[in-house]
């Protein structure tokens, strides 16, 4: 699985003008299930993110996790993280999991993150979403379970 994490002061997702998910301080997590991913990758990604020390401690150093600071996550599925831009000018997305499998793994990842004691809000799978955020730092980190 692939994920882009953004440490945020606040984030929200709208579908058709209605807010479907929002958080205050925490993480906006854009996530994509790739071909051949399993629940094991989703579980490993959730555990890694829950423990990743990217929040400030009392001295201002990035030394605390999302759990340590009692923050939340807004999890949004984003198949475009599977973009292959190696050839031509139109990205290919054939490495993304098929939609049904992608949704299943997206939901599994969200539940795995909740099991790590991280409160989660979500977007709406396969919807045209408008994501708003205030990036804190800015801090943006990319994780691929095949490389981590």
PDB file of C-alpha atoms in Angstrom:
ATOM      1  CA  UNK A   1       0.000   0.000   0.000  1.00  0.00           C
ATOM      2  CA  UNK A   2       1.032   3.558  -0.542  1.00  0.00           C
ATOM      3  CA  UNK A   3       0.211   6.511   1.652  1.00  0.00           C
ATOM      4  CA  UNK A   4       0.940  10.210   1.806  1.00  0.00           C
ATOM      5  CA  UNK A   5       0.701  11.645   5.325  1.00  0.00           C
ATOM      6  CA  UNK A   6       0.267  15.311   6.022  1.00  0.00           C
ATOM      7  CA  UNK A   7       0.453  16.643   9.546  1.00  0.00           C
ATOM      8  CA  UNK A   8      -2.458  19.062   9.743  1.00  0.00           C
ATOM      9  CA  UNK A   9      -4.000  21.653  12.026  1.00  0.00           C
ATOM     10  CA  UNK A  10      -7.333  20.699  10.469  1.00  0.00           C
ATOM     11  CA  UNK A  11      -8.663  18.794   7.467  1.00  0.00           C
ATOM     12  CA  UNK A  12     -12.015  17.981   5.918  1.00  0.00           C
ATOM     13  CA  UNK A  13     -13.568  16.104   3.013  1.00  0.00           C
ATOM     14  CA  UNK A  14     -16.679  17.216   1.167  1.00  0.00           C
ATOM     15  CA  UNK A  15     -18.785  15.214  -1.267  1.00  0.00           C
ATOM     16  CA  UNK A  16     -21.464  17.103  -3.161  1.00  0.00           C
ATOM     17  CA  UNK A  17     -20.968  20.100  -0.884  1.00  0.00           C
ATOM     18  CA  UNK A  18     -21.601  18.110   2.325  1.00  0.00           C
ATOM     19  CA  UNK A  19     -18.858  17.411   4.860  1.00  0.00           C
ATOM     20  CA  UNK A  20     -18.401  13.634   5.154  1.00  0.00           C
ATOM     21  CA  UNK A  21     -15.306  13.684   7.379  1.00  0.00           C
ATOM     22  CA  UNK A  22     -13.278  16.237   9.308  1.00  0.00           C
ATOM     23  CA  UNK A  23     -10.633  16.446  12.006  1.00  0.00           C
ATOM     24  CA  UNK A  24      -8.775  19.047  13.997  1.00  0.00           C
ATOM     25  CA  UNK A  25      -5.059  18.516  14.651  1.00  0.00           C
ATOM     26  CA  UNK A  26      -3.761  15.199  13.352  1.00  0.00           C
ATOM     27  CA  UNK A  27      -2.979  13.447  10.087  1.00  0.00           C
ATOM     28  CA  UNK A  28      -4.556  13.596   6.671  1.00  0.00           C
ATOM     29  CA  UNK A  29      -3.747  10.184   5.161  1.00  0.00           C
ATOM     30  CA  UNK A  30      -4.159   9.656   1.429  1.00  0.00           C
ATOM     31  CA  UNK A  31      -4.000   5.902   0.841  1.00  0.00           C
ATOM     32  CA  UNK A  32      -3.900   3.594  -2.180  1.00  0.00           C
ATOM     33  CA  UNK A  33      -4.096  -0.187  -2.327  1.00  0.00           C
ATOM     34  CA  UNK A  34      -1.804  -1.613  -4.996  1.00  0.00           C
ATOM     35  CA  UNK A  35      -2.088  -4.810  -7.057  1.00  0.00           C
ATOM     36  CA  UNK A  36      -1.456  -7.888  -4.879  1.00  0.00           C
ATOM     37  CA  UNK A  37      -1.683  -5.978  -1.570  1.00  0.00           C
ATOM     38  CA  UNK A  38      -3.214  -7.898   1.315  1.00  0.00           C
ATOM     39  CA  UNK A  39      -4.496  -7.189   4.803  1.00  0.00           C
ATOM     40  CA  UNK A  40      -0.920  -7.720   6.034  1.00  0.00           C
ATOM     41  CA  UNK A  41       0.243  -4.584   4.178  1.00  0.00           C
ATOM     42  CA  UNK A  42      -2.723  -2.621   5.521  1.00  0.00           C
ATOM     43  CA  UNK A  43      -1.976  -3.762   9.082  1.00  0.00           C
ATOM     44  CA  UNK A  44       1.738  -2.959   8.738  1.00  0.00           C
ATOM     45  CA  UNK A  45       1.010   0.476   7.297  1.00  0.00           C
ATOM     46  CA  UNK A  46      -1.445   1.276  10.106  1.00  0.00           C
ATOM     47  CA  UNK A  47       1.049   0.192  12.778  1.00  0.00           C
ATOM     48  CA  UNK A  48       3.839   2.241  11.178  1.00  0.00           C
ATOM     49  CA  UNK A  49       1.706   5.380  10.924  1.00  0.00           C
ATOM     50  CA  UNK A  50       0.396   5.079  14.498  1.00  0.00           C
ATOM     51  CA  UNK A  51       3.973   4.995  15.822  1.00  0.00           C
ATOM     52  CA  UNK A  52       5.606   7.474  13.417  1.00  0.00           C
ATOM     53  CA  UNK A  53       7.089  10.309  15.464  1.00  0.00           C
ATOM     54  CA  UNK A  54       6.251  13.404  13.431  1.00  0.00           C
ATOM     55  CA  UNK A  55       4.536  15.602  16.036  1.00  0.00           C
ATOM     56  CA  UNK A  56       6.392  18.145  18.148  1.00  0.00           C
ATOM     57  CA  UNK A  57       7.444  17.447  21.724  1.00  0.00           C
ATOM     58  CA  UNK A  58       7.843  20.128  24.426  1.00  0.00           C
ATOM     59  CA  UNK A  59      11.194  21.167  22.900  1.00  0.00           C
ATOM     60  CA  UNK A  60       9.687  21.512  19.413  1.00  0.00           C
ATOM     61  CA  UNK A  61      11.373  18.394  17.980  1.00  0.00           C
ATOM     62  CA  UNK A  62       9.432  15.828  15.969  1.00  0.00           C
ATOM     63  CA  UNK A  63       9.426  13.194  18.672  1.00  0.00           C
ATOM     64  CA  UNK A  64       5.775  12.256  19.287  1.00  0.00           C
ATOM     65  CA  UNK A  65       3.313  10.047  17.416  1.00  0.00           C
ATOM     66  CA  UNK A  66      -0.304  10.699  16.507  1.00  0.00           C
ATOM     67  CA  UNK A  67      -1.231   8.469  19.465  1.00  0.00           C
ATOM     68  CA  UNK A  68       1.136  10.297  21.832  1.00  0.00           C
ATOM     69  CA  UNK A  69      -0.582  13.612  21.121  1.00  0.00           C
ATOM     70  CA  UNK A  70      -4.118  12.115  21.110  1.00  0.00           C
ATOM     71  CA  UNK A  71      -4.756  13.357  17.589  1.00  0.00           C
ATOM     72  CA  UNK A  72      -7.009  11.913  14.887  1.00  0.00           C
ATOM     73  CA  UNK A  73      -6.629  10.836  11.275  1.00  0.00           C
ATOM     74  CA  UNK A  74      -8.689  11.653   8.218  1.00  0.00           C
ATOM     75  CA  UNK A  75      -8.253   8.709   5.826  1.00  0.00           C
ATOM     76  CA  UNK A  76      -8.997   9.329   2.149  1.00  0.00           C
ATOM     77  CA  UNK A  77      -8.679   6.735  -0.608  1.00  0.00           C
ATOM     78  CA  UNK A  78      -6.655   8.007  -3.561  1.00  0.00           C
ATOM     79  CA  UNK A  79      -5.940   5.555  -6.369  1.00  0.00           C
ATOM     80  CA  UNK A  80      -3.883   8.208  -8.181  1.00  0.00           C
ATOM     81  CA  UNK A  81      -1.009   7.406  -5.806  1.00  0.00           C
ATOM     82  CA  UNK A  82      -0.504   4.389  -8.088  1.00  0.00           C
ATOM     83  CA  UNK A  83       0.261   6.669 -11.050  1.00  0.00           C
ATOM     84  CA  UNK A  84       2.939   5.429 -13.421  1.00  0.00           C
ATOM     85  CA  UNK A  85       4.439   8.429 -15.206  1.00  0.00           C
ATOM     86  CA  UNK A  86       7.390   6.634 -16.811  1.00  0.00           C
ATOM     87  CA  UNK A  87       6.042   6.855 -20.359  1.00  0.00           C
ATOM     88  CA  UNK A  88       4.236   9.650 -22.124  1.00  0.00           C
ATOM     89  CA  UNK A  89       2.213  12.402 -20.529  1.00  0.00           C
ATOM     90  CA  UNK A  90      -0.841  10.484 -19.384  1.00  0.00           C
ATOM     91  CA  UNK A  91      -0.333   8.605 -16.095  1.00  0.00           C
ATOM     92  CA  UNK A  92      -1.246   4.936 -16.016  1.00  0.00           C
ATOM     93  CA  UNK A  93      -3.034   3.439 -13.019  1.00  0.00           C
ATOM     94  CA  UNK A  94      -2.825  -0.280 -13.779  1.00  0.00           C
ATOM     95  CA  UNK A  95      -0.800  -0.918 -10.611  1.00  0.00           C
ATOM     96  CA  UNK A  96      -3.715   0.146  -8.399  1.00  0.00           C
ATOM     97  CA  UNK A  97      -5.831  -2.623  -6.932  1.00  0.00           C
ATOM     98  CA  UNK A  98      -9.172  -3.188  -8.692  1.00  0.00           C
ATOM     99  CA  UNK A  99     -11.898  -0.969  -7.184  1.00  0.00           C
ATOM    100  CA  UNK A 100     -13.625  -3.683  -5.149  1.00  0.00           C
ATOM    101  CA  UNK A 101     -10.324  -4.872  -3.655  1.00  0.00           C
ATOM    102  CA  UNK A 102      -9.124  -1.294  -3.185  1.00  0.00           C
ATOM    103  CA  UNK A 103     -12.219  -0.412  -1.179  1.00  0.00           C
ATOM    104  CA  UNK A 104     -11.928  -3.543   0.952  1.00  0.00           C
ATOM    105  CA  UNK A 105      -8.284  -2.794   1.801  1.00  0.00           C
ATOM    106  CA  UNK A 106      -8.987   0.903   2.377  1.00  0.00           C
ATOM    107  CA  UNK A 107     -11.667  -0.007   4.921  1.00  0.00           C
ATOM    108  CA  UNK A 108      -9.413  -2.653   6.473  1.00  0.00           C
ATOM    109  CA  UNK A 109      -6.594  -0.097   6.806  1.00  0.00           C
ATOM    110  CA  UNK A 110      -8.942   2.373   8.509  1.00  0.00           C
ATOM    111  CA  UNK A 111     -10.078  -0.280  10.993  1.00  0.00           C
ATOM    112  CA  UNK A 112      -6.457  -1.340  11.605  1.00  0.00           C
ATOM    113  CA  UNK A 113      -5.563   2.283  12.379  1.00  0.00           C
ATOM    114  CA  UNK A 114      -8.502   2.514  14.786  1.00  0.00           C
ATOM    115  CA  UNK A 115      -7.260  -0.703  16.433  1.00  0.00           C
ATOM    116  CA  UNK A 116      -3.975   1.180  17.001  1.00  0.00           C
ATOM    117  CA  UNK A 117      -5.982   3.697  19.100  1.00  0.00           C
ATOM    118  CA  UNK A 118      -6.070   6.390  16.415  1.00  0.00           C
ATOM    119  CA  UNK A 119      -9.544   7.931  15.992  1.00  0.00           C
ATOM    120  CA  UNK A 120     -10.402   8.033  12.276  1.00  0.00           C
ATOM    121  CA  UNK A 121     -12.732   9.918  10.004  1.00  0.00           C
ATOM    122  CA  UNK A 122     -12.955   8.954   6.334  1.00  0.00           C
ATOM    123  CA  UNK A 123     -13.753  10.228   2.907  1.00  0.00           C
ATOM    124  CA  UNK A 124     -16.101   8.362   0.580  1.00  0.00           C
ATOM    125  CA  UNK A 125     -14.541   5.662  -1.583  1.00  0.00           C
ATOM    126  CA  UNK A 126     -14.668   6.347  -5.360  1.00  0.00           C
ATOM    127  CA  UNK A 127     -16.478   9.669  -4.879  1.00  0.00           C
ATOM    128  CA  UNK A 128     -15.464  13.001  -6.361  1.00  0.00           C
ATOM    129  CA  UNK A 129     -14.138  14.549  -3.147  1.00  0.00           C
ATOM    130  CA  UNK A 130     -12.941  18.018  -2.242  1.00  0.00           C
ATOM    131  CA  UNK A 131     -10.235  17.789   0.409  1.00  0.00           C
ATOM    132  CA  UNK A 132      -9.320  20.829   2.450  1.00  0.00           C
ATOM    133  CA  UNK A 133      -6.427  21.032   4.866  1.00  0.00           C
ATOM    134  CA  UNK A 134      -4.077  23.288   6.761  1.00  0.00           C
ATOM    135  CA  UNK A 135      -0.688  21.570   6.567  1.00  0.00           C
ATOM    136  CA  UNK A 136       1.175  21.992   9.859  1.00  0.00           C
ATOM    137  CA  UNK A 137       4.892  22.511   9.401  1.00  0.00           C
ATOM    138  CA  UNK A 138       4.547  21.700   6.555  1.00  0.00           C
ATOM    139  CA  UNK A 139       5.159  18.016   7.200  1.00  0.00           C
ATOM    140  CA  UNK A 140       4.401  15.617   4.336  1.00  0.00           C
ATOM    141  CA  UNK A 141       5.691  12.033   4.274  1.00  0.00           C
ATOM    142  CA  UNK A 142       5.311   9.282   1.652  1.00  0.00           C
ATOM    143  CA  UNK A 143       5.264   5.594   2.643  1.00  0.00           C
ATOM    144  CA  UNK A 144       5.172   2.517   0.413  1.00  0.00           C
ATOM    145  CA  UNK A 145       4.896  -0.815   2.273  1.00  0.00           C
ATOM    146  CA  UNK A 146       6.942  -2.472  -0.469  1.00  0.00           C
ATOM    147  CA  UNK A 147       9.861  -0.221   0.416  1.00  0.00           C
ATOM    148  CA  UNK A 148       9.348   0.260   4.166  1.00  0.00           C
TER     149      UNK A 148
END
